[in-house]
């Protein structure tokens, strides 16, 4: 059975289920670029209500006031006519923040079109996955279309997909028959969203286009976070490492509003790391080592984030989306796999309602405010958490390893025992509820727990003690065989207290 036929059958199957699949957003469009190559020091334009849906600012259409626009460094807001003006940088992501109550257009892959990527001279040297071409001098004007039709209200939901990380076309089919099949069947509304939390692909950016076309079948507008497996590994500088990503998807950091929530997408994969990272104690970044990454923000992003938050109303929930966790339980002692200079991020968010979402570790971690683990302070200066931090798990589980299930997809149990899956966030105003869903296991099975009973430990430890004795000194016949293995599905009452009781 071909992949296309199989996925078509899935769509037909889910069409008969309550809530799915939803009808995808039909408004496709893109920013309007006028007078390309003008090469001026400033760029201007309008954010406008695209009444006829043609992505052009036509006579009679109205500008939208009070909308955030950024060049990736500075910020401005549109005036009463929808007009903005910003300085031009040789390498910049010009973008608009989708305002609450509005929507930006999408392309055929359900990727939001809210940006213009500019890099005069392009990457400047060959990259395996293409990098960015020379965009030439900046255009004089870029207009950003908006529309109210289909925009969500204060109540909406998002599918949060951590680490899809397919390394091959076969593994993309595992995503199709696993997590994406679940999302298609789930009760989502047209105004809902999907956020993929980095490591969207596994080191092969040639797979990204197919991945996006496949995940578009969910019908959800899809916002992406860049991960350490989504970069150009042959890039010479951090400024170039996301060039192929920017060409295929869009900006490596940006923001959008939905309801009472400001979603901030950060790029905290710094590659290749170097002397500045060594000064932070990241010795894997020393000269002579294999090029590697470190978890941190650039100074440009700190400036950008500070400017965004300074003009964001205090009553918004701020959701930080980045690939590498700010802090992690499973990697609590690692500097590379957590984020440097946490105190600066926390200071910018002081007094605000906030939520941190991340992927990277292939674990599910839900850390409450006030929590602290040994290693956080030493590794990244972590203090008791000021707000909730969630590591969202992995759609690829343990990198698609393990026994196959009935759908021909590996079970791929993650580190710490969770199944491969996805997280659903339901927002109401600034409140939210989170639920992890194991792929193809139903909404109520999000964790695997193993019971280690005293009878099993006796069987195992006795065999291990025998194995530890030199072969020429021990009894030739093992003390137990597999036929002596106790039934782990039966727990005797006395085993709850005997020898320390049940172990998880």
Short mmCIF file of C-alpha atoms in Angstrom, two decimals:
data_model
loop_
_atom_site.label_atom_id
_atom_site.label_comp_id
_atom_site.label_asym_id
_atom_site.label_seq_id
_atom_site.Cartn_x
_atom_site.Cartn_y
_atom_site.Cartn_z
CA UNK A 1 0.00 0.00 0.00
CA UNK A 2 1.53 3.37 -1.00
CA UNK A 3 1.99 6.13 1.52
CA UNK A 4 -0.49 8.37 -0.33
CA UNK A 5 -3.19 5.69 -0.38
CA UNK A 6 -2.58 4.85 3.27
CA UNK A 7 -2.87 8.50 4.33
CA UNK A 8 -5.96 9.02 2.17
CA UNK A 9 -7.57 6.05 3.92
CA UNK A 10 -6.68 7.61 7.27
CA UNK A 11 -8.39 10.84 6.23
CA UNK A 12 -11.50 8.97 5.12
CA UNK A 13 -11.54 7.05 8.39
CA UNK A 14 -11.19 10.16 10.53
CA UNK A 15 -13.78 12.05 8.51
CA UNK A 16 -16.36 9.84 10.20
CA UNK A 17 -15.11 10.56 13.72
CA UNK A 18 -16.45 13.40 15.91
CA UNK A 19 -14.39 16.54 15.48
CA UNK A 20 -12.07 15.49 12.69
CA UNK A 21 -10.62 16.20 10.34
CA UNK A 22 -11.25 19.93 10.56
CA UNK A 23 -11.61 22.14 7.50
CA UNK A 24 -8.27 23.84 6.87
CA UNK A 25 -7.90 27.59 6.63
CA UNK A 26 -8.55 28.41 2.99
CA UNK A 27 -7.10 31.94 2.87
CA UNK A 28 -3.73 31.66 1.20
CA UNK A 29 -1.59 34.69 0.62
CA UNK A 30 1.69 36.46 1.33
CA UNK A 31 3.07 39.92 2.15
CA UNK A 32 3.02 42.41 -0.72
CA UNK A 33 6.54 43.49 -1.75
CA UNK A 34 6.79 46.76 -3.68
CA UNK A 35 9.77 48.36 -5.43
CA UNK A 36 12.23 45.51 -4.74
CA UNK A 37 15.90 46.44 -4.72
CA UNK A 38 15.29 50.05 -3.69
CA UNK A 39 18.15 49.76 -1.22
CA UNK A 40 17.14 52.54 1.15
CA UNK A 41 18.11 52.84 4.80
CA UNK A 42 14.52 52.45 5.98
CA UNK A 43 11.71 50.15 4.94
CA UNK A 44 8.05 51.07 5.33
CA UNK A 45 4.63 49.65 4.61
CA UNK A 46 1.12 49.05 5.87
CA UNK A 47 -0.56 46.35 7.88
CA UNK A 48 -4.02 46.20 6.33
CA UNK A 49 -7.31 44.31 6.36
CA UNK A 50 -7.28 42.28 3.15
CA UNK A 51 -10.99 42.45 2.44
CA UNK A 52 -10.82 40.69 -0.93
CA UNK A 53 -8.08 38.19 0.03
CA UNK A 54 -5.69 39.03 -2.82
CA UNK A 55 -2.70 40.04 -0.61
CA UNK A 56 -2.61 43.53 -2.14
CA UNK A 57 -3.35 46.77 -0.32
CA UNK A 58 -6.12 47.97 -2.62
CA UNK A 59 -7.97 51.26 -2.66
CA UNK A 60 -10.76 51.24 -0.12
CA UNK A 61 -9.07 48.74 2.21
CA UNK A 62 -8.26 49.90 5.72
CA UNK A 63 -4.98 49.87 7.60
CA UNK A 64 -4.89 48.16 10.99
CA UNK A 65 -3.52 50.35 13.80
CA UNK A 66 -1.51 49.22 16.83
CA UNK A 67 0.11 46.14 15.27
CA UNK A 68 3.66 45.14 16.24
CA UNK A 69 6.21 45.07 13.40
CA UNK A 70 9.89 44.17 13.83
CA UNK A 71 13.07 43.81 11.81
CA UNK A 72 14.44 41.29 14.32
CA UNK A 73 16.19 44.04 16.29
CA UNK A 74 13.93 47.08 16.70
CA UNK A 75 10.16 47.30 17.20
CA UNK A 76 7.44 49.67 16.13
CA UNK A 77 3.65 49.77 16.13
CA UNK A 78 1.50 50.76 13.19
CA UNK A 79 -0.12 54.20 13.42
CA UNK A 80 -3.80 55.01 12.98
CA UNK A 81 -3.53 54.33 9.22
CA UNK A 82 -1.68 51.00 9.61
CA UNK A 83 1.66 52.58 8.58
CA UNK A 84 5.04 51.47 9.97
CA UNK A 85 8.68 52.30 9.29
CA UNK A 86 11.85 50.47 10.43
CA UNK A 87 15.61 50.61 9.76
CA UNK A 88 17.06 48.15 7.24
CA UNK A 89 19.70 45.65 8.37
CA UNK A 90 21.79 43.65 5.91
CA UNK A 91 20.52 40.40 7.48
CA UNK A 92 17.06 40.59 9.00
CA UNK A 93 13.65 38.98 9.38
CA UNK A 94 11.01 41.65 8.81
CA UNK A 95 7.81 40.36 10.39
CA UNK A 96 4.47 41.30 11.86
CA UNK A 97 3.03 39.92 15.10
CA UNK A 98 -0.34 38.36 14.29
CA UNK A 99 -2.66 40.40 16.56
CA UNK A 100 -5.33 38.82 18.73
CA UNK A 101 -8.63 38.59 16.86
CA UNK A 102 -6.91 38.58 13.47
CA UNK A 103 -5.13 35.99 11.37
CA UNK A 104 -2.29 36.15 8.88
CA UNK A 105 -2.53 34.21 5.60
CA UNK A 106 -0.93 30.80 5.09
CA UNK A 107 0.72 29.10 2.14
CA UNK A 108 -0.26 25.67 0.79
CA UNK A 109 1.65 24.04 3.68
CA UNK A 110 -0.41 25.87 6.34
CA UNK A 111 2.73 27.86 7.20
CA UNK A 112 1.80 31.40 8.30
CA UNK A 113 3.00 34.13 5.93
CA UNK A 114 3.85 37.05 8.21
CA UNK A 115 7.44 37.84 7.18
CA UNK A 116 9.94 38.99 4.58
CA UNK A 117 13.41 37.39 4.80
CA UNK A 118 16.23 39.73 3.79
CA UNK A 119 19.92 38.88 3.49
CA UNK A 120 21.88 41.03 1.10
CA UNK A 121 24.59 38.86 -0.43
CA UNK A 122 22.89 35.68 0.80
CA UNK A 123 24.81 33.13 2.83
CA UNK A 124 27.86 33.89 0.72
CA UNK A 125 29.30 30.37 0.50
CA UNK A 126 27.89 26.96 -0.43
CA UNK A 127 25.82 25.06 2.14
CA UNK A 128 24.67 21.48 1.68
CA UNK A 129 21.01 22.44 2.01
CA UNK A 130 21.24 25.65 0.02
CA UNK A 131 21.30 28.43 2.60
CA UNK A 132 19.80 31.76 1.57
CA UNK A 133 20.18 33.25 -1.90
CA UNK A 134 21.19 36.86 -2.36
CA UNK A 135 18.00 38.87 -1.80
CA UNK A 136 19.66 42.01 -3.20
CA UNK A 137 19.03 45.43 -1.66
CA UNK A 138 15.94 45.69 0.51
CA UNK A 139 12.63 46.61 -1.09
CA UNK A 140 11.16 50.02 -0.41
CA UNK A 141 7.81 48.76 0.90
CA UNK A 142 6.36 45.57 2.41
CA UNK A 143 2.63 45.41 3.21
CA UNK A 144 1.25 42.74 5.53
CA UNK A 145 -2.30 41.45 4.98
CA UNK A 146 -4.61 40.46 7.87
CA UNK A 147 -8.13 39.06 7.99
CA UNK A 148 -10.61 38.52 10.82
CA UNK A 149 -12.43 35.62 9.21
CA UNK A 150 -11.65 32.36 11.03
CA UNK A 151 -9.60 34.00 13.79
CA UNK A 152 -10.00 32.40 17.21
CA UNK A 153 -11.55 34.05 20.25
CA UNK A 154 -10.30 33.88 23.82
CA UNK A 155 -10.89 30.12 23.95
CA UNK A 156 -8.74 28.04 21.62
CA UNK A 157 -6.50 24.98 21.58
CA UNK A 158 -3.06 24.14 20.27
CA UNK A 159 -1.42 20.83 19.42
CA UNK A 160 2.14 20.98 20.78
CA UNK A 161 4.43 18.57 18.93
CA UNK A 162 7.89 18.00 20.35
CA UNK A 163 10.79 16.57 18.34
CA UNK A 164 9.18 14.88 15.31
CA UNK A 165 12.81 14.34 14.22
CA UNK A 166 12.41 12.05 11.24
CA UNK A 167 15.70 10.99 9.66
CA UNK A 168 14.13 9.34 6.60
CA UNK A 169 10.98 9.13 4.51
CA UNK A 170 10.09 5.94 6.39
CA UNK A 171 10.19 7.81 9.68
CA UNK A 172 8.01 10.58 8.26
CA UNK A 173 5.47 7.81 7.55
CA UNK A 174 5.72 6.84 11.24
CA UNK A 175 4.71 10.40 12.11
CA UNK A 176 1.83 10.19 9.62
CA UNK A 177 0.48 6.97 11.14
CA UNK A 178 1.22 8.05 14.72
CA UNK A 179 1.00 11.58 16.09
CA UNK A 180 -0.47 13.27 13.01
CA UNK A 181 -3.18 10.62 12.70
CA UNK A 182 -4.13 11.43 16.29
CA UNK A 183 -4.23 15.18 15.68
CA UNK A 184 -6.38 14.73 12.57
CA UNK A 185 -8.90 12.75 14.65
CA UNK A 186 -8.88 15.20 17.56
CA UNK A 187 -11.62 17.82 18.04
CA UNK A 188 -9.86 20.97 16.87
CA UNK A 189 -11.52 24.10 15.49
CA UNK A 190 -10.37 26.02 12.38
CA UNK A 191 -8.90 28.84 14.49
CA UNK A 192 -6.69 26.48 16.53
CA UNK A 193 -2.98 26.06 16.02
CA UNK A 194 -0.08 23.62 16.03
CA UNK A 195 3.40 24.42 17.34
CA UNK A 196 6.26 22.07 16.49
CA UNK A 197 8.91 22.50 19.17
CA UNK A 198 12.11 22.00 17.17
CA UNK A 199 14.06 19.07 15.78
CA UNK A 200 11.31 19.03 13.20
CA UNK A 201 13.62 16.89 11.06
CA UNK A 202 16.71 14.87 11.88
CA UNK A 203 19.75 16.62 10.36
CA UNK A 204 18.33 16.48 6.82
CA UNK A 205 16.64 19.71 5.75
CA UNK A 206 15.72 18.09 2.42
CA UNK A 207 12.97 16.35 4.43
CA UNK A 208 11.48 19.55 5.81
CA UNK A 209 9.32 20.37 2.79
CA UNK A 210 7.71 16.92 2.77
CA UNK A 211 7.23 17.06 6.52
CA UNK A 212 5.42 20.40 6.26
CA UNK A 213 3.16 19.19 3.46
CA UNK A 214 2.28 16.13 5.53
CA UNK A 215 1.62 17.99 8.78
CA UNK A 216 -0.52 20.47 6.84
CA UNK A 217 -3.06 17.65 6.49
CA UNK A 218 -4.01 18.28 10.13
CA UNK A 219 -5.70 21.47 8.93
CA UNK A 220 -3.98 23.50 11.66
CA UNK A 221 -1.89 26.58 11.06
CA UNK A 222 1.60 25.41 11.95
CA UNK A 223 4.19 27.52 13.74
CA UNK A 224 7.69 26.04 13.96
CA UNK A 225 10.56 26.33 16.44
CA UNK A 226 14.11 25.71 15.20
CA UNK A 227 16.03 22.87 16.90
CA UNK A 228 19.61 21.69 16.97
CA UNK A 229 18.84 19.06 14.27
CA UNK A 230 17.24 21.69 11.97
CA UNK A 231 20.34 23.79 11.31
CA UNK A 232 23.03 24.03 8.64
CA UNK A 233 25.86 22.06 10.24
CA UNK A 234 28.30 23.36 7.63
CA UNK A 235 27.55 26.98 8.55
CA UNK A 236 30.58 28.98 9.64
CA UNK A 237 28.73 31.35 11.99
CA UNK A 238 25.60 31.40 14.11
CA UNK A 239 24.27 34.14 11.84
CA UNK A 240 24.30 31.63 8.94
CA UNK A 241 23.27 28.41 10.73
CA UNK A 242 19.52 28.96 10.19
CA UNK A 243 19.70 30.18 6.58
CA UNK A 244 18.26 27.03 4.96
CA UNK A 245 15.55 26.95 7.65
CA UNK A 246 14.67 30.57 6.90
CA UNK A 247 14.43 29.83 3.18
CA UNK A 248 12.21 26.76 3.62
CA UNK A 249 10.09 27.84 6.62
CA UNK A 250 10.67 31.40 7.77
CA UNK A 251 12.13 33.33 10.73
CA UNK A 252 14.14 31.53 13.40
CA UNK A 253 12.60 33.77 16.09
CA UNK A 254 9.30 35.65 16.03
CA UNK A 255 6.03 36.16 17.94
CA UNK A 256 2.28 35.92 17.41
CA UNK A 257 -0.84 36.61 19.46
CA UNK A 258 -3.91 34.47 19.85
CA UNK A 259 -6.65 35.25 22.35
CA UNK A 260 -5.10 36.65 25.53
CA UNK A 261 -1.81 34.85 24.83
CA UNK A 262 1.44 36.14 23.35
CA UNK A 263 3.44 33.24 21.91
CA UNK A 264 7.15 34.07 21.72
CA UNK A 265 9.25 31.72 19.56
CA UNK A 266 12.97 31.86 20.41
CA UNK A 267 16.09 30.39 18.83
CA UNK A 268 18.28 29.19 21.72
CA UNK A 269 20.48 26.89 19.62
CA UNK A 270 23.78 28.76 19.31
CA UNK A 271 25.99 27.11 16.64
CA UNK A 272 28.88 26.85 16.24
CA UNK A 273 29.65 27.76 19.83
CA UNK A 274 33.04 29.24 20.66
CA UNK A 275 35.08 31.41 23.04
CA UNK A 276 32.08 33.20 24.55
CA UNK A 277 30.60 29.81 25.43
CA UNK A 278 33.90 28.50 26.81
CA UNK A 279 33.92 31.54 29.08
CA UNK A 280 30.58 30.29 30.40
CA UNK A 281 32.17 26.93 31.20
CA UNK A 282 31.06 25.09 28.05
CA UNK A 283 34.30 23.27 27.34
CA UNK A 284 32.80 21.28 24.45
CA UNK A 285 32.99 24.60 22.56
CA UNK A 286 36.79 24.89 22.78
CA UNK A 287 38.84 25.38 19.63
CA UNK A 288 39.89 22.07 18.10
CA UNK A 289 36.71 20.32 19.22
CA UNK A 290 34.12 19.10 16.73
CA UNK A 291 31.72 22.00 15.98
CA UNK A 292 28.84 21.89 18.46
CA UNK A 293 26.01 24.00 19.88
CA UNK A 294 25.19 25.62 23.20
CA UNK A 295 21.83 26.56 24.68
CA UNK A 296 21.64 30.36 24.79
CA UNK A 297 20.12 33.45 23.20
CA UNK A 298 22.05 36.00 21.15
CA UNK A 299 22.28 39.60 22.36
CA UNK A 300 20.08 40.60 19.41
CA UNK A 301 17.35 38.28 20.70
CA UNK A 302 17.60 39.67 24.24
CA UNK A 303 17.18 43.20 22.83
CA UNK A 304 14.32 42.02 20.61
CA UNK A 305 12.57 40.22 23.50
CA UNK A 306 12.97 43.18 25.84
CA UNK A 307 11.41 45.50 23.27
CA UNK A 308 8.50 43.14 22.64
CA UNK A 309 7.67 42.66 26.32
CA UNK A 310 8.02 46.36 27.09
CA UNK A 311 5.07 47.10 24.81
CA UNK A 312 2.96 44.02 25.59
CA UNK A 313 0.01 44.58 27.97
CA UNK A 314 0.50 43.19 31.47
CA UNK A 315 -2.69 41.13 31.22
CA UNK A 316 -1.29 38.81 28.52
CA UNK A 317 -0.09 35.28 29.23
CA UNK A 318 3.44 35.00 27.80
CA UNK A 319 4.28 31.56 26.37
CA UNK A 320 7.97 31.08 25.62
CA UNK A 321 8.55 28.46 22.92
CA UNK A 322 12.11 27.22 22.35
CA UNK A 323 13.75 23.94 21.60
CA UNK A 324 16.30 23.58 24.40
CA UNK A 325 14.66 23.74 27.86
CA UNK A 326 15.39 26.63 30.17
CA UNK A 327 15.92 23.89 32.76
CA UNK A 328 15.47 20.12 32.65
CA UNK A 329 15.25 17.37 35.26
CA UNK A 330 16.84 14.67 33.13
CA UNK A 331 19.73 16.95 32.08
CA UNK A 332 19.93 19.02 35.27
CA UNK A 333 23.73 18.93 35.37
CA UNK A 334 24.24 19.79 31.69
CA UNK A 335 25.05 23.29 30.53
CA UNK A 336 24.67 22.46 26.85
CA UNK A 337 21.17 21.00 27.20
CA UNK A 338 19.75 23.85 29.29
CA UNK A 339 19.73 27.60 28.62
CA UNK A 340 22.40 30.03 29.81
CA UNK A 341 21.69 33.36 31.52
CA UNK A 342 18.31 32.37 32.92
CA UNK A 343 18.37 35.31 35.31
CA UNK A 344 18.14 37.70 32.34
CA UNK A 345 15.14 35.88 30.86
CA UNK A 346 13.38 35.68 34.22
CA UNK A 347 14.06 39.38 34.88
CA UNK A 348 12.34 40.37 31.64
CA UNK A 349 9.27 38.35 32.68
CA UNK A 350 9.19 39.39 36.33
CA UNK A 351 5.65 39.91 37.59
CA UNK A 352 4.05 38.48 34.46
CA UNK A 353 2.01 35.35 33.95
CA UNK A 354 4.21 33.08 31.85
CA UNK A 355 4.68 29.51 30.66
CA UNK A 356 7.83 27.89 29.27
CA UNK A 357 7.47 25.17 26.59
CA UNK A 358 10.37 23.22 25.12
CA UNK A 359 11.40 19.89 23.61
CA UNK A 360 14.90 18.48 23.06
CA UNK A 361 15.22 15.94 25.90
CA UNK A 362 12.66 13.35 24.68
CA UNK A 363 11.03 13.41 28.11
CA UNK A 364 7.85 14.76 29.62
CA UNK A 365 8.61 17.16 32.47
CA UNK A 366 6.12 19.46 34.19
CA UNK A 367 7.86 21.76 36.66
CA UNK A 368 5.78 23.91 39.02
CA UNK A 369 6.64 27.45 40.17
CA UNK A 370 9.01 27.41 43.14
CA UNK A 371 10.59 24.12 42.12
CA UNK A 372 14.37 23.65 42.00
CA UNK A 373 16.56 20.58 41.38
CA UNK A 374 20.18 19.98 42.22
CA UNK A 375 22.30 21.01 39.26
CA UNK A 376 20.20 23.90 37.99
CA UNK A 377 22.04 26.60 39.91
CA UNK A 378 25.46 25.17 39.14
CA UNK A 379 24.73 24.58 35.44
CA UNK A 380 22.77 27.61 34.29
CA UNK A 381 22.15 29.76 37.36
CA UNK A 382 18.65 28.37 37.78
CA UNK A 383 16.73 29.67 40.79
CA UNK A 384 13.39 28.40 42.13
CA UNK A 385 11.18 28.61 39.07
CA UNK A 386 9.09 31.79 38.76
CA UNK A 387 6.49 30.14 36.50
CA UNK A 388 5.60 26.72 35.07
CA UNK A 389 8.06 24.97 32.74
CA UNK A 390 6.91 22.05 30.56
CA UNK A 391 9.12 19.79 28.45
CA UNK A 392 6.49 18.50 26.05
CA UNK A 393 7.75 15.02 25.10
CA UNK A 394 8.60 13.75 21.63
CA UNK A 395 6.51 12.74 18.63
CA UNK A 396 9.40 10.45 17.67
CA UNK A 397 9.57 8.97 21.18
CA UNK A 398 12.97 7.33 21.61
CA UNK A 399 13.95 8.15 18.03
CA UNK A 400 11.50 5.60 16.51
CA UNK A 401 13.17 2.61 18.17
CA UNK A 402 11.53 -0.46 19.68
CA UNK A 403 8.87 -3.00 18.82
CA UNK A 404 6.25 -2.20 16.20
CA UNK A 405 2.62 -1.66 17.16
CA UNK A 406 -0.40 -2.80 15.16
CA UNK A 407 -0.10 0.24 12.85
CA UNK A 408 3.48 -0.66 11.94
CA UNK A 409 4.90 2.23 13.99
CA UNK A 410 7.66 1.67 16.58
CA UNK A 411 6.50 2.03 20.19
CA UNK A 412 9.58 4.19 20.86
CA UNK A 413 9.15 4.67 24.61
CA UNK A 414 10.87 7.89 25.67
CA UNK A 415 13.39 8.46 28.41
CA UNK A 416 11.58 8.12 31.76
CA UNK A 417 8.89 5.88 30.25
CA UNK A 418 6.40 7.99 28.33
CA UNK A 419 5.09 6.80 24.95
CA UNK A 420 5.71 8.82 21.81
CA UNK A 421 2.93 11.37 21.52
CA UNK A 422 1.90 15.01 21.65
CA UNK A 423 0.53 17.59 24.07
CA UNK A 424 -2.75 19.43 23.87
CA UNK A 425 -3.06 22.88 25.43
CA UNK A 426 -6.56 24.31 25.86
CA UNK A 427 -6.54 28.06 26.52
CA UNK A 428 -9.32 30.13 28.09
CA UNK A 429 -8.26 33.73 28.49
CA UNK A 430 -4.90 33.57 30.24
CA UNK A 431 -5.68 30.19 31.80
CA UNK A 432 -4.79 26.85 30.27
CA UNK A 433 -4.94 23.11 30.83
CA UNK A 434 -2.38 20.69 29.49
CA UNK A 435 -2.76 17.02 28.58
CA UNK A 436 -0.21 14.64 27.09
CA UNK A 437 -1.60 12.08 24.65
CA UNK A 438 0.24 8.88 23.76
CA UNK A 439 0.20 8.35 20.00
CA UNK A 440 -2.59 5.95 18.96
CA UNK A 441 -3.17 5.05 22.64
CA UNK A 442 -6.17 7.27 23.38
CA UNK A 443 -6.34 10.49 25.35
CA UNK A 444 -6.05 8.87 28.77
CA UNK A 445 -2.85 6.85 28.37
CA UNK A 446 0.07 9.21 28.53
CA UNK A 447 2.57 7.36 30.72
CA UNK A 448 4.00 3.87 31.21
CA UNK A 449 4.77 2.68 34.75
CA UNK A 450 6.70 -0.48 35.57
CA UNK A 451 6.33 -2.33 38.89
CA UNK A 452 9.48 -3.94 40.29
CA UNK A 453 8.39 -6.41 42.98
CA UNK A 454 10.56 -8.08 45.66
CA UNK A 455 10.06 -11.50 44.02
CA UNK A 456 11.40 -10.17 40.73
CA UNK A 457 14.34 -8.49 42.45
CA UNK A 458 15.23 -11.77 44.17
CA UNK A 459 15.15 -13.60 40.80
CA UNK A 460 17.20 -10.90 39.05
CA UNK A 461 19.76 -10.27 41.80
CA UNK A 462 20.40 -13.99 42.31
CA UNK A 463 21.18 -14.44 38.61
CA UNK A 464 23.38 -11.32 38.56
CA UNK A 465 25.32 -12.53 41.60
CA UNK A 466 25.95 -15.82 39.77
CA UNK A 467 27.09 -13.96 36.62
CA UNK A 468 29.56 -11.92 38.69
CA UNK A 469 31.43 -15.03 39.83
CA UNK A 470 34.27 -16.10 37.48
CA UNK A 471 33.11 -18.86 35.15
CA UNK A 472 35.67 -21.37 36.51
CA UNK A 473 34.53 -20.80 40.11
CA UNK A 474 30.74 -20.74 39.96
CA UNK A 475 28.20 -23.54 39.71
CA UNK A 476 27.86 -24.62 36.07
CA UNK A 477 24.04 -24.39 36.15
CA UNK A 478 22.48 -20.95 36.78
CA UNK A 479 20.40 -20.72 39.96
CA UNK A 480 17.29 -19.64 38.02
CA UNK A 481 16.05 -19.77 34.43
CA UNK A 482 13.47 -17.71 32.60
CA UNK A 483 10.92 -20.35 33.61
CA UNK A 484 11.45 -19.27 37.21
CA UNK A 485 10.64 -15.65 36.42
CA UNK A 486 7.79 -14.50 38.70
CA UNK A 487 4.55 -13.20 37.19
CA UNK A 488 4.90 -9.43 37.28
CA UNK A 489 1.17 -9.05 36.77
CA UNK A 490 0.46 -10.51 40.21
CA UNK A 491 1.34 -8.52 43.31
CA UNK A 492 0.90 -10.20 46.68
CA UNK A 493 -0.28 -8.16 49.67
CA UNK A 494 2.84 -8.98 51.68
CA UNK A 495 5.05 -7.63 48.89
CA UNK A 496 3.99 -4.08 49.74
CA UNK A 497 6.05 -4.25 52.90
CA UNK A 498 8.53 -7.10 52.32
CA UNK A 499 12.10 -6.01 51.55
CA UNK A 500 11.19 -2.38 50.92
CA UNK A 501 8.03 -3.19 49.02
CA UNK A 502 7.11 -2.27 45.46
CA UNK A 503 9.60 -0.27 43.41
CA UNK A 504 8.57 1.87 40.47
#
